[in-house]
Tab-separated table of C-alpha atoms in Angstrom:
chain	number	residue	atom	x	y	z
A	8	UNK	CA	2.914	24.530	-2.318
A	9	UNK	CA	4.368	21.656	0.095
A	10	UNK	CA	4.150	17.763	-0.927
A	11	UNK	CA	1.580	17.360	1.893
A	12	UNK	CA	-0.768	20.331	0.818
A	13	UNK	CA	-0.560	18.850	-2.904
A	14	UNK	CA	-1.848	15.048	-1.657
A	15	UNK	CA	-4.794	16.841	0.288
A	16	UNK	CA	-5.885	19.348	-2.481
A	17	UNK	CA	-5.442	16.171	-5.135
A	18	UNK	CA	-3.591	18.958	-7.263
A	19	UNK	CA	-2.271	17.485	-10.142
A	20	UNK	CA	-0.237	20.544	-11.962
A	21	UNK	CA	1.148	21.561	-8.388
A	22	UNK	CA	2.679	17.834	-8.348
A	23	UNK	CA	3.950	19.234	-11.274
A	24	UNK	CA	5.737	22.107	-10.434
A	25	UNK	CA	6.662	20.946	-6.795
A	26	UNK	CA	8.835	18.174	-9.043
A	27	UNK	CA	10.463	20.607	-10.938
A	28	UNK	CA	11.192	22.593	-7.736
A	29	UNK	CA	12.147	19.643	-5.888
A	30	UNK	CA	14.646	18.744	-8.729
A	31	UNK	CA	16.382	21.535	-8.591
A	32	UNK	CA	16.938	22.304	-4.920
A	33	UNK	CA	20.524	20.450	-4.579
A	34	UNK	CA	19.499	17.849	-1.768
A	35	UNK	CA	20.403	14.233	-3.177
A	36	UNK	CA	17.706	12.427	-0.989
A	37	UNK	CA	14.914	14.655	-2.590
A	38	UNK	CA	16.489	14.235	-5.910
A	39	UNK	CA	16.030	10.594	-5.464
A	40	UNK	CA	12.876	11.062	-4.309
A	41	UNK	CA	11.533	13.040	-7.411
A	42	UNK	CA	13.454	10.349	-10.279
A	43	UNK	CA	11.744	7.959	-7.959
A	44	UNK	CA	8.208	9.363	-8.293
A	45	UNK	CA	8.846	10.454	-12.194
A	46	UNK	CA	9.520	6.385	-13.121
A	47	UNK	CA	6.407	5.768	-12.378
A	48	UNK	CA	4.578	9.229	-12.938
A	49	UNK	CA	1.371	8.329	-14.278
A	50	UNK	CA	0.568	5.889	-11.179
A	51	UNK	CA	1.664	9.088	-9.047
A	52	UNK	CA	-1.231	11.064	-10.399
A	53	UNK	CA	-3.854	8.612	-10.007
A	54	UNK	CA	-3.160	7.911	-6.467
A	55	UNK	CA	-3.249	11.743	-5.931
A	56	UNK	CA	-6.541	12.396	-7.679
A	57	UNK	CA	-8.489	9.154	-7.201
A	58	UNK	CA	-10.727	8.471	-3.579
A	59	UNK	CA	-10.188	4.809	-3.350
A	60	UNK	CA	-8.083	3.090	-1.900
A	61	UNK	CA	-6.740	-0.638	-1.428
A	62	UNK	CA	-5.946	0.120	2.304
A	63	UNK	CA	-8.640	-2.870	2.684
A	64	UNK	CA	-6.659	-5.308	0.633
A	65	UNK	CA	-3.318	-4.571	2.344
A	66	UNK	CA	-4.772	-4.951	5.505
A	67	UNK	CA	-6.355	-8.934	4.862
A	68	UNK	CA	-2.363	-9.018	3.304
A	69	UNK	CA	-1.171	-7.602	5.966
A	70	UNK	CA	-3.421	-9.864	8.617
A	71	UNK	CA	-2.465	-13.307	6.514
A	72	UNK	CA	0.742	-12.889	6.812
A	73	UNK	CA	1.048	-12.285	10.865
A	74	UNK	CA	-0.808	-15.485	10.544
A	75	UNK	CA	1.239	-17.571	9.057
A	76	UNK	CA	4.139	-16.537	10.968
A	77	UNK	CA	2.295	-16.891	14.137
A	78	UNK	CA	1.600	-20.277	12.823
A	79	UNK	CA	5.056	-21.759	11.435
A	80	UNK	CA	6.392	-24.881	12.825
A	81	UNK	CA	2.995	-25.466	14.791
A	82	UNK	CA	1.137	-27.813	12.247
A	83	UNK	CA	0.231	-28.162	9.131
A	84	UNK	CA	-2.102	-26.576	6.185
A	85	UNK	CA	-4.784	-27.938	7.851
A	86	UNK	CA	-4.505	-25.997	11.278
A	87	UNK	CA	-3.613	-22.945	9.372
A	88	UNK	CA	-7.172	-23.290	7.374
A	89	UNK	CA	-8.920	-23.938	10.077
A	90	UNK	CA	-7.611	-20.311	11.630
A	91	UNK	CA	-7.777	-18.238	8.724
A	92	UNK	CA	-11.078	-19.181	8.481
A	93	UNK	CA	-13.412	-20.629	11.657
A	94	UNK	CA	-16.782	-20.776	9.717
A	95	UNK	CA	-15.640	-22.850	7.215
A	96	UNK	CA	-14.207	-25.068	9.447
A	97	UNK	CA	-17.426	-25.228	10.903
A	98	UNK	CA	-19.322	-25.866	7.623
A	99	UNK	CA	-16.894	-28.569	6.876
A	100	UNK	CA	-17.569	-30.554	9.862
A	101	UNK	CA	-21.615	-30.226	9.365
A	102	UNK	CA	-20.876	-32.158	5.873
């Protein structure tokens, strides 16, 4: 079974055995790949079986970040509040 068809079918004992076939097929990169997934196998097989995701969290990361780099050198904390978050801004002002 490919890598690919094992993430889709969330088939834990084909992760398995694709390892062990991956191990031994002579390419360095895979072999890198494999010692790579093994360190941290247990994490490997809960992102394979479990639905969830933090896609969500990554994102806000993701969205924070071009913000603040859009942002350096322009002003201060205070400007950089005020864009992360407009409503509180707002809320602020009404005090």
């Amino acid at each position: 079974m490919r890598f690919r068809g094992i993430l889709r079918s969330k088939n834990v004992k084909g992760l398995e055995t694709w390892l062990n076939d991956a191990q031994r097929c002579g390419l360095f990169a895979i072999q890198r790949f494999v010692r790579t997934l093994r360190r941290d196998i247990e994490t490997v097989k809960n992102g394979v079986t479990e639905t969830w995701s933090n896609g969500q969290t990554e994102g806000q990361i993701n969205r924070l970040k071009t913000l603040k780099r859009s942002m350096y050198g322009r002003a201060g904390a205070e400007l950089l509040r005020a864009r992360m978050s407009p409503l509180s801004s707002i809320a602020e002002h009404g005090k």
